[in-house]
Coordinates of C-alpha atoms in Angstrom, one line a residue:
Chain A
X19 CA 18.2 -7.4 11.7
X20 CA 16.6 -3.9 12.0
X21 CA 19.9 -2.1 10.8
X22 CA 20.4 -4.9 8.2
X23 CA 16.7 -3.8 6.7
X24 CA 17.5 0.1 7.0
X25 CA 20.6 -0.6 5.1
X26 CA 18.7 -2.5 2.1
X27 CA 16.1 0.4 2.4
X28 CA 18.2 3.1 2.0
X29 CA 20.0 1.0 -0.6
X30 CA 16.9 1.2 -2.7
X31 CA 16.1 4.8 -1.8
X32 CA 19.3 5.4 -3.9
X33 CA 18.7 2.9 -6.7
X34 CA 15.3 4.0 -7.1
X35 CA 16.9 7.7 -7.7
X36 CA 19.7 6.3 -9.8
X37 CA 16.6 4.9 -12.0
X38 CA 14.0 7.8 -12.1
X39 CA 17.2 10.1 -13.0
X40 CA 18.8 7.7 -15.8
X41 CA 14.6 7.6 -17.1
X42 CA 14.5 10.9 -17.5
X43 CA 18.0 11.9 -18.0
X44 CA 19.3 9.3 -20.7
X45 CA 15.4 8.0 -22.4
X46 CA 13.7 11.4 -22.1
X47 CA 16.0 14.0 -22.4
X48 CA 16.8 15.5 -18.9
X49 CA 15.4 18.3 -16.9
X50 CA 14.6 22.2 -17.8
X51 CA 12.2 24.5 -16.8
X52 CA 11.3 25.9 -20.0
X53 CA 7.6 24.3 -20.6
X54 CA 9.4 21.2 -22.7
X55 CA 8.9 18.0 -21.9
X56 CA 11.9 18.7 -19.8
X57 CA 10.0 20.1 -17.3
X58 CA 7.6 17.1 -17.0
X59 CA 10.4 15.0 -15.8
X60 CA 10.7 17.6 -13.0
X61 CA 8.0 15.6 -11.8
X62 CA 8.7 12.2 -11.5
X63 CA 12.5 13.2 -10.1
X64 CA 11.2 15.4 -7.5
X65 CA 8.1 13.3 -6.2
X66 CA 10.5 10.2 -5.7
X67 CA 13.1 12.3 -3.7
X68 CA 10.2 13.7 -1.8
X69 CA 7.2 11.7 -1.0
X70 CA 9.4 8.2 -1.3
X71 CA 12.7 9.1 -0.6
X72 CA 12.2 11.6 2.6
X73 CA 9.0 11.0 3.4
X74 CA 10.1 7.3 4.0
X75 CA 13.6 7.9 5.7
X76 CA 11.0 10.3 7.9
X77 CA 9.0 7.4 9.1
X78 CA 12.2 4.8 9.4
X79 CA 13.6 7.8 12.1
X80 CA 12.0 6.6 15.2
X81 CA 13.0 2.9 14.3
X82 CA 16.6 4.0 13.0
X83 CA 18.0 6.1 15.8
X84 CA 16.2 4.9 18.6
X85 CA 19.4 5.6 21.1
X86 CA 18.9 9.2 20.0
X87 CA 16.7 11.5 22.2
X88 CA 13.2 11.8 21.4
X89 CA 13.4 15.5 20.6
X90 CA 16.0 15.5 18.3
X91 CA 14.5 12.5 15.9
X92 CA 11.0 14.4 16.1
X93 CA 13.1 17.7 14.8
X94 CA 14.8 15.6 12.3
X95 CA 11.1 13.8 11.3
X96 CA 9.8 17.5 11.1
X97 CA 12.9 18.4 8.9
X98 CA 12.3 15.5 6.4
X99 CA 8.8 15.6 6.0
X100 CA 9.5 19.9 5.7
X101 CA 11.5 18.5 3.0
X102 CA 8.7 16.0 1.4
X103 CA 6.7 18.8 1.4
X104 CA 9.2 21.2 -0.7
X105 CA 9.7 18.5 -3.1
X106 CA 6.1 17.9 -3.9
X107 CA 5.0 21.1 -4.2
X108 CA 8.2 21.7 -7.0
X109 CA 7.2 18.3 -8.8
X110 CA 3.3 19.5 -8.7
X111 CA 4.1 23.0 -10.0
X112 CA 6.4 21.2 -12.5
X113 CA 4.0 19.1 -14.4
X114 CA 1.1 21.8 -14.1
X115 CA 3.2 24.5 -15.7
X116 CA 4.3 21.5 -18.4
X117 CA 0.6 20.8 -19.1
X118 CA -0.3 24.8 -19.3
X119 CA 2.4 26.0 -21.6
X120 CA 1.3 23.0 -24.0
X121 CA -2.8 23.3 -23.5
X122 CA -2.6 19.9 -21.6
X123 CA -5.5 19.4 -19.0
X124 CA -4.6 18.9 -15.6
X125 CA -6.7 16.3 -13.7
X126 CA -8.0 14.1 -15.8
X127 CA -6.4 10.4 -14.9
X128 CA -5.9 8.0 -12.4
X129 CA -2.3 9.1 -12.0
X130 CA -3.8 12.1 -10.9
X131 CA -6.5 11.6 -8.8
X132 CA -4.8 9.2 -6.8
X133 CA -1.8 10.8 -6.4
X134 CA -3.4 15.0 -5.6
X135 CA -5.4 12.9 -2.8
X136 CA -2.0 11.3 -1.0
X137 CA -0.4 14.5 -1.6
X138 CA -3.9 16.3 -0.1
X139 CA -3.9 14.0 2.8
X140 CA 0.1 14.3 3.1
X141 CA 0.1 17.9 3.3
X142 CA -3.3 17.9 6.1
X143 CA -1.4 15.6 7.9
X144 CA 1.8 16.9 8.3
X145 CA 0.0 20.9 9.3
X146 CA -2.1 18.6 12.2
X147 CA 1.3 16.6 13.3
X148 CA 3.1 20.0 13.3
X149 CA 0.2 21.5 15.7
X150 CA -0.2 18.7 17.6
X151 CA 2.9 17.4 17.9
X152 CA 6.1 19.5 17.2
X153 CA 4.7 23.1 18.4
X154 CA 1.8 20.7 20.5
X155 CA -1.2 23.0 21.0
X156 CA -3.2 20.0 22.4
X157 CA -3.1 18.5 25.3
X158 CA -0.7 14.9 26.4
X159 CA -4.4 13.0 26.3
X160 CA -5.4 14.4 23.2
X161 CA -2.1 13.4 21.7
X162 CA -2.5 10.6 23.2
X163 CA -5.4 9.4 21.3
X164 CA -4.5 11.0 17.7
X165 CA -0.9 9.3 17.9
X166 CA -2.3 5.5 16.2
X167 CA -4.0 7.3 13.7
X168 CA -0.9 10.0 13.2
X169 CA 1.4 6.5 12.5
X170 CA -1.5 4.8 10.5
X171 CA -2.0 7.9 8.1
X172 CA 1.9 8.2 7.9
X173 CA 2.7 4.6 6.8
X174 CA -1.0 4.6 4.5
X175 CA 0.3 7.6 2.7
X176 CA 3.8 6.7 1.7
X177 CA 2.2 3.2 0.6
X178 CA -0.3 5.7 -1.6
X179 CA 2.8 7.5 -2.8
X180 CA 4.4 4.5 -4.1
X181 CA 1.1 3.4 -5.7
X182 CA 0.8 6.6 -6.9
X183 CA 4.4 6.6 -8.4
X184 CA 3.5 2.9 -9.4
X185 CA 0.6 4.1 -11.8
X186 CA 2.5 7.5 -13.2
X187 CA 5.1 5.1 -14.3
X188 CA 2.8 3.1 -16.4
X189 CA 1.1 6.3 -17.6
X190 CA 4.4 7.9 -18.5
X191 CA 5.5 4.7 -20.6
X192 CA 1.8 4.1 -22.2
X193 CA 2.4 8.1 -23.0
X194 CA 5.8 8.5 -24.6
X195 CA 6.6 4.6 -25.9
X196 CA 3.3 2.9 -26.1
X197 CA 3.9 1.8 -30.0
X198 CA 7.2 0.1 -28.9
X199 CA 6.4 -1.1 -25.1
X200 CA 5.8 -4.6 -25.6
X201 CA 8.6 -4.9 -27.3
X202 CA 10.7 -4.3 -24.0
X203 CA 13.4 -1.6 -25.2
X204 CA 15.9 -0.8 -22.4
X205 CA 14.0 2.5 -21.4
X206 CA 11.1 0.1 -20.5
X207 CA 13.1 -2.3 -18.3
X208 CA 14.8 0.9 -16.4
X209 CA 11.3 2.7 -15.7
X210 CA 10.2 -1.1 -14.7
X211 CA 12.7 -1.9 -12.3
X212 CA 12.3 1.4 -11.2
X213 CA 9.1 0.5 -10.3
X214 CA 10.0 -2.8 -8.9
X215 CA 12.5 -0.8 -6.5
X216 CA 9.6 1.1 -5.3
X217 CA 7.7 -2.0 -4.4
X218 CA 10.3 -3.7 -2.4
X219 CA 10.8 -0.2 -0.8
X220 CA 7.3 0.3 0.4
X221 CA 7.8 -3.4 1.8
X222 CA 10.8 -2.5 3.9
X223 CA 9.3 0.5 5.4
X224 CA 6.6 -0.6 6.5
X225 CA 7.6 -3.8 8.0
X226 CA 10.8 -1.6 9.8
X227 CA 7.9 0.6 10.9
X228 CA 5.3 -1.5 11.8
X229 CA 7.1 -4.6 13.4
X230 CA 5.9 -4.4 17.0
X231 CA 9.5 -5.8 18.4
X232 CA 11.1 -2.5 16.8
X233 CA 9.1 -0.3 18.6
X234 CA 11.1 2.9 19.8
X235 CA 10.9 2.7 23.8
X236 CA 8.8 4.8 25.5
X237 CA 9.7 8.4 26.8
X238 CA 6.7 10.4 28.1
X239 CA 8.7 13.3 29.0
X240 CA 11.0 14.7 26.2
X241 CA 7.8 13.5 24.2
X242 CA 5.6 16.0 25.8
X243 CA 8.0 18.6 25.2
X244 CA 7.6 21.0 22.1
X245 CA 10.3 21.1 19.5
X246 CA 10.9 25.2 20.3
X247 CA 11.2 25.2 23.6
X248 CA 12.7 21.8 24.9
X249 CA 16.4 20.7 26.0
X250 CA 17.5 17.6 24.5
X251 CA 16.2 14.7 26.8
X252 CA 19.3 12.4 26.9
X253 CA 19.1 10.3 29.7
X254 CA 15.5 10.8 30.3
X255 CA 13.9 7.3 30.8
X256 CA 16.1 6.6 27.3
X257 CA 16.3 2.1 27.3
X258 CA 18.8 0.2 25.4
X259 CA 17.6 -1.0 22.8
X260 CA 18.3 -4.4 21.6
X261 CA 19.1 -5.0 17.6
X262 CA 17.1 -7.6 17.1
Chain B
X8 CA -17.0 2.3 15.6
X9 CA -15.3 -1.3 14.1
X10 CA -18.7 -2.4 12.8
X11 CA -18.9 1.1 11.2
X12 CA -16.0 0.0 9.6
X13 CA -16.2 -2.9 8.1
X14 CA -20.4 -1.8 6.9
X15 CA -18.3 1.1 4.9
X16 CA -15.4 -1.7 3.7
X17 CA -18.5 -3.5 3.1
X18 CA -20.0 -0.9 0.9
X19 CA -16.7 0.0 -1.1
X20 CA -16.4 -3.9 -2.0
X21 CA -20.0 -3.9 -3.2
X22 CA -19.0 -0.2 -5.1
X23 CA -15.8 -1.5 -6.5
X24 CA -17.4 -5.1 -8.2
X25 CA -20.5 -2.5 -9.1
X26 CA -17.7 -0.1 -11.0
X27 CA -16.2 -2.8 -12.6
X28 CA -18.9 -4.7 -13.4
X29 CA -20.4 -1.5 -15.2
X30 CA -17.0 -0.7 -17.1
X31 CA -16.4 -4.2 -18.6
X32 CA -20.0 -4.3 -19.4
X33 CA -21.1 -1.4 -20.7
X34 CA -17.9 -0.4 -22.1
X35 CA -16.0 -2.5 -22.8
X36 CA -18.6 -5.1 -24.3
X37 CA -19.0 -7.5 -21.2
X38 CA -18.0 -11.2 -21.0
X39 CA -16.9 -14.2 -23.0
X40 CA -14.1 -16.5 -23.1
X41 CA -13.6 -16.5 -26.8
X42 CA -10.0 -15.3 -27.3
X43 CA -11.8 -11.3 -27.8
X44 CA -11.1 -8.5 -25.9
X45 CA -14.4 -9.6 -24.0
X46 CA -12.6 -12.6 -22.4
X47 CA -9.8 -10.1 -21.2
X48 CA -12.7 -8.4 -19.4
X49 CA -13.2 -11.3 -17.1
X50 CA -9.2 -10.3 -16.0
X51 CA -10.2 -7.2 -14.0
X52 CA -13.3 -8.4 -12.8
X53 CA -12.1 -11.3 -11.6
X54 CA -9.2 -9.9 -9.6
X55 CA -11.2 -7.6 -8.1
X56 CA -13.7 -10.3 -6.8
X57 CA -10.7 -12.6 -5.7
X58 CA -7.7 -10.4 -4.8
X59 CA -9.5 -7.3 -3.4
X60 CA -13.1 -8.4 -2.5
X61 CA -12.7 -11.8 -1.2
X62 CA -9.0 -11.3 0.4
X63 CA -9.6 -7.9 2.0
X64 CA -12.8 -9.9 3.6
X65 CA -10.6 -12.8 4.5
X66 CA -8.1 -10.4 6.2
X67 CA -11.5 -8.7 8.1
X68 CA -12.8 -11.8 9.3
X69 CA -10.3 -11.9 12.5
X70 CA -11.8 -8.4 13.7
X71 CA -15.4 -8.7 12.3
X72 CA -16.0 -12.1 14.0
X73 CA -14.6 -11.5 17.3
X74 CA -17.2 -13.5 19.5
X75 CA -16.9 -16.5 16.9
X76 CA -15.3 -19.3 17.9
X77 CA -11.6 -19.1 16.7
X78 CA -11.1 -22.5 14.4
X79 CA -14.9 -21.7 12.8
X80 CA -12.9 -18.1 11.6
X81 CA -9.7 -20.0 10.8
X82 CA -11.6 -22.1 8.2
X83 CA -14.3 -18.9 6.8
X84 CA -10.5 -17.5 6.2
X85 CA -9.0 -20.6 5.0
X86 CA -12.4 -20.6 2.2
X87 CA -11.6 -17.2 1.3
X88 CA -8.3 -17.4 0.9
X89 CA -9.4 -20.3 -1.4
X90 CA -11.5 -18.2 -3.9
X91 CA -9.4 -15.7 -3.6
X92 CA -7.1 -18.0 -5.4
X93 CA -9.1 -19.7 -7.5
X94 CA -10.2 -16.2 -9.5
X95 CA -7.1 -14.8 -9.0
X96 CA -5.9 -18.2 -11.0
X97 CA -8.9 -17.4 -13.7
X98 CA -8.2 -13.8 -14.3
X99 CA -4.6 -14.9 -15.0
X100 CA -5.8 -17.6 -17.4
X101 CA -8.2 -15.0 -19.3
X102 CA -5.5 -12.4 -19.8
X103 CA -2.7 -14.7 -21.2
X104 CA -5.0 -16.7 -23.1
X105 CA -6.2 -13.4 -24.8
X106 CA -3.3 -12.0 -25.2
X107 CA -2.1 -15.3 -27.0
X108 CA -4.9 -15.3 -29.1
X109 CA -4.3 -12.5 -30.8
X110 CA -0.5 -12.5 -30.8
X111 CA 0.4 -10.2 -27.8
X112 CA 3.5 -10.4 -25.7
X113 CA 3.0 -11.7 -22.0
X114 CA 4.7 -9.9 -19.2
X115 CA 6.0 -6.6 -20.6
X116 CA 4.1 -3.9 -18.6
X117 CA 5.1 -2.8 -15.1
X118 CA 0.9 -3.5 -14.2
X119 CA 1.8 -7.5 -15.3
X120 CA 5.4 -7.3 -13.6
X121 CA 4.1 -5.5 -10.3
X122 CA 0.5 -8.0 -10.5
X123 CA 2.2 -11.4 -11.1
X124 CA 4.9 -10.7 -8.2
X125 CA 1.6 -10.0 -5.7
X126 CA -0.1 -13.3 -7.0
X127 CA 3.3 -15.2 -6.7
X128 CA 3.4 -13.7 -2.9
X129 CA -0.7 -14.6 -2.5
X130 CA 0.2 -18.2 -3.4
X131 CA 3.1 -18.3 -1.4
X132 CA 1.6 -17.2 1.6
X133 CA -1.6 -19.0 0.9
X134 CA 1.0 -22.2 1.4
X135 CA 2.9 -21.3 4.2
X136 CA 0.0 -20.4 6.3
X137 CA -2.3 -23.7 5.3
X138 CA 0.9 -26.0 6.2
X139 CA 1.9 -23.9 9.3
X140 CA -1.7 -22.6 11.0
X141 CA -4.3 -24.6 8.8
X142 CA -3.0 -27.9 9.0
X143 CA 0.2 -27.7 11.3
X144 CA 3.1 -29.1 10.3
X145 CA 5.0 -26.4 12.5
X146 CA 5.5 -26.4 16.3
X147 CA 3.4 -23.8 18.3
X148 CA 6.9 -21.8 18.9
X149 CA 7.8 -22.2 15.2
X150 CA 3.8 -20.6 14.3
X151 CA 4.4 -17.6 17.3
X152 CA 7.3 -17.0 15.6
X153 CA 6.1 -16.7 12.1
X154 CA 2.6 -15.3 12.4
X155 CA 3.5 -11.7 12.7
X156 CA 5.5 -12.1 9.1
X157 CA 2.0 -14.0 8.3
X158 CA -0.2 -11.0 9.2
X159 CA 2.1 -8.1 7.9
X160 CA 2.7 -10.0 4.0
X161 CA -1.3 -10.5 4.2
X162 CA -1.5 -6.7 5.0
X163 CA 1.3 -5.8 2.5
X164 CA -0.5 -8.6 -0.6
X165 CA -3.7 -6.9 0.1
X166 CA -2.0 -3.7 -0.2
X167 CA -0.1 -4.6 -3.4
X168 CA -3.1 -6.1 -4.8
X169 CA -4.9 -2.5 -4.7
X170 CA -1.9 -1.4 -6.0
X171 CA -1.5 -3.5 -8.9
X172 CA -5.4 -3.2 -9.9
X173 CA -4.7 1.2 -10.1
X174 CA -1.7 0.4 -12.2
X175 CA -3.7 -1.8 -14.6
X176 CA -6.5 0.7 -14.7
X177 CA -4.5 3.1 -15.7
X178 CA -2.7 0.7 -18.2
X179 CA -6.4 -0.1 -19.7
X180 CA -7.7 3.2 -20.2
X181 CA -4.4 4.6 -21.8
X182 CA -5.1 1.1 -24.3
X183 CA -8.2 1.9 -24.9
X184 CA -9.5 5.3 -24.7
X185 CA -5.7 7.2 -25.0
X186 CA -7.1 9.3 -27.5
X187 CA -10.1 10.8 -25.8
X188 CA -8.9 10.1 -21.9
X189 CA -8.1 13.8 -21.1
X190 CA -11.4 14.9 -22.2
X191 CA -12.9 13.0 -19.7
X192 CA -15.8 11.0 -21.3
X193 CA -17.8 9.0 -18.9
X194 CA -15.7 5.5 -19.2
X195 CA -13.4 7.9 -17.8
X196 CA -15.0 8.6 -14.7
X197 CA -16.6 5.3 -14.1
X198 CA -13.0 3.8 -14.5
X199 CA -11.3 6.7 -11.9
X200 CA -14.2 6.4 -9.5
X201 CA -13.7 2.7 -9.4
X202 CA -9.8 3.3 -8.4
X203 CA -10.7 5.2 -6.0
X204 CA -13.3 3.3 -4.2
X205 CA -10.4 1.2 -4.6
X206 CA -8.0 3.2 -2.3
X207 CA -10.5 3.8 -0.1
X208 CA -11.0 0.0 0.6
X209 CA -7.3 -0.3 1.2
X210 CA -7.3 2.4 3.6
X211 CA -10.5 1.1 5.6
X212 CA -9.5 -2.8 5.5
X213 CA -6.1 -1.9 6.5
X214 CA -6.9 0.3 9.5
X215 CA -9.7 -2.1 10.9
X216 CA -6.9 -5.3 10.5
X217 CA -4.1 -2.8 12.4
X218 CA -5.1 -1.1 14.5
X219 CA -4.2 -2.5 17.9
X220 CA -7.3 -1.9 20.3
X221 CA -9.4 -4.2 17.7
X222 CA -6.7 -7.0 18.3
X223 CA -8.8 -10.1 18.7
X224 CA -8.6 -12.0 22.3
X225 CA -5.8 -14.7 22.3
X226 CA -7.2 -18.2 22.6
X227 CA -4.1 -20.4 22.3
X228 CA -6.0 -23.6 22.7
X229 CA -8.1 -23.6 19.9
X230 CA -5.7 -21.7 17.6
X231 CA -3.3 -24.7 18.3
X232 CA -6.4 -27.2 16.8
X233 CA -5.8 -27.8 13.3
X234 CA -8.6 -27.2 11.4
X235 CA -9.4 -31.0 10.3
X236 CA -10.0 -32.4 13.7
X237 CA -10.6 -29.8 15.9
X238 CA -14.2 -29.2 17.5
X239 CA -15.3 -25.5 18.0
X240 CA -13.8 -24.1 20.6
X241 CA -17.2 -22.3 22.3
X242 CA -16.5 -21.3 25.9
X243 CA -12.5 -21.8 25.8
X244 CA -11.2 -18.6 26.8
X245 CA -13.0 -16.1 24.6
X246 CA -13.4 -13.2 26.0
X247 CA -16.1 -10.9 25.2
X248 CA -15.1 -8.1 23.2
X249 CA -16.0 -4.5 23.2
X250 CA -16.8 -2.6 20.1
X251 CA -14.7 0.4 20.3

């Protein structure tokens, strides 16, 4: 059941791509970086890839490949969310450039409150997780005691992202086809089952990652060890896991 | 640090009915149920009061009322779930019959699309769980099986709820105030601040309702007692709990 629910989410990590890029590609003319519009939908593009797409195969790791050694799915976790990051930061820079070269303001809605705070607390949480956990400069009991909260802020902030993305969608359609909206032209059913995709999405995650059952087995010492330094742990207190 | 908590999820429900309250109100030229935009006001006010407000608190009750007696909790969260329903059922009525007042399509936006799926998955749940746990038609096994499905949809409606009340914030302001928005008048603000009182209540209720250590003593004998003829199960394996 477990890979069956991995497959459907990584099945909607690549329709939800497939729609954000025909949105943007087919309905709003593609992507430059040239101050158009063009560069707006940068943004949307590179904040599903990133905070959605990686940022949620990132947290499905541990559940996914729970045969693997420890170390090697916390480099890969590190790599993804490295990733996340990346793609953020270019989908940030993308629609603040697009609102300078055309005398937009930046910050004004929901959209964007919302979605600079999971990005803030995104970007706070992956500096403490690399410090504390990949190049560990805490000790076992102190990481010990920040690990609940670590996986609670992991799995609140990719459900923030996809709220996030959630309202920008509705922003983006109220900005560019508000007169003809209610009408339902195609672009509006694409951008909505875009959204729809996100939705189910953020319910498979967090049910793969949450579900007590599906809980990667214990491994206390590759855990302890730091990314930089460590051997891979195979065969270290690894159990079988059962694919329930 | 759990009654800490729930005072500041407390505090954020009062805030967030307080916000809206004060946009719908003030702004938006309050309530009526008269086929104006004023009877679409009750819509947001009254999914905040029974999606948000009294759901969240229906989900706390488990950790807030630890020492009560488990079938007396059972029923305060049976009663909430109720006028959860019952507003959630009003705001729906006050939006459609607006919108057919005046000639507007139903259903169109990805805030009505995303919103009506939650409610669907409210009433759902709301009958599963009074046929399985409130008034059992299910064997014990059949209820151990199901209730962690029970607890992570209540966590994930909750969740989508929030969700679904950003999107339609956003979708209100860009109706109503598209022109002046990114000047940020003070509707503006009020509107903003109340989305993000918004997140912060799903961050708070959902922490308190997951995290582990604030799990609430099993007490299989009176959680087997339907609620209809069960008497209050004082003394019957509660333990006392600490407040972490």
């Amino acid at each position: 059941m477990l890979y069956i629910l991995i497959g459907i989410a990584e099945a909607l990590c690549v329709a939800a791509l497939v729609l954000v890029g025909i949105w943007m590609g087919v309905y709003r003319g593609g992507v430059a970086w040239d101050g158009s519009t063009s560069e707006f939908n940068v943004h949307p593009i590179m904040m599903t890839l990133g905070l959605i797409v990686f940022n949620g195969n990132a947290l499905m790791l541990y559940r996914a490949c729970r045969r693997t050694p420890h170390v090697w799915v916390k480099t890969a976790h590190v790599v993804l969310h490295c990733l996340a990051l990346i793609c953020a930061c270019v989908a940030l820079a993308a629609v603040w450039q697009y609102h300078d070269a055309n005398g937009l303001p930046n910050v004004y809605s929901i959209h964007s409150w919302i979605g600079i705070t999971v990005f803030i607390l995104f970007a706070v949480q992956w500096l403490i997780g690399l410090f504390m956990f990949a190049f560990p400069c805490a000790s076992l009991q102190q990481r010990d005691r920040y690990k609940p909260l670590h996986i609670f802020l992991g799995v609140f902030i990719f459900g923030g992202a996809c709220a996030a993305a959630l309202i920008g969608i509705e922003d983006k359609l109220m900005l560019s086809i508000s007169t003809t909206y209610s009408s339902r032209p195609p672009e509006a059913y694409v951008a909505n089952f875009f959204g729809y995709v996100i939705l189910a999405l953020a319910a498979v995650v967090t049910f793969i990652v949450t579900f007590a059952p599906w809980k990667r087995p214990e491994d206390i010492a590759s855990e302890w060890q730091p990314i930089v330094t460590s051997t891979p742990a195979r065969g270290l207190n690894i159990q079988e896991p059962s694919d329930l």
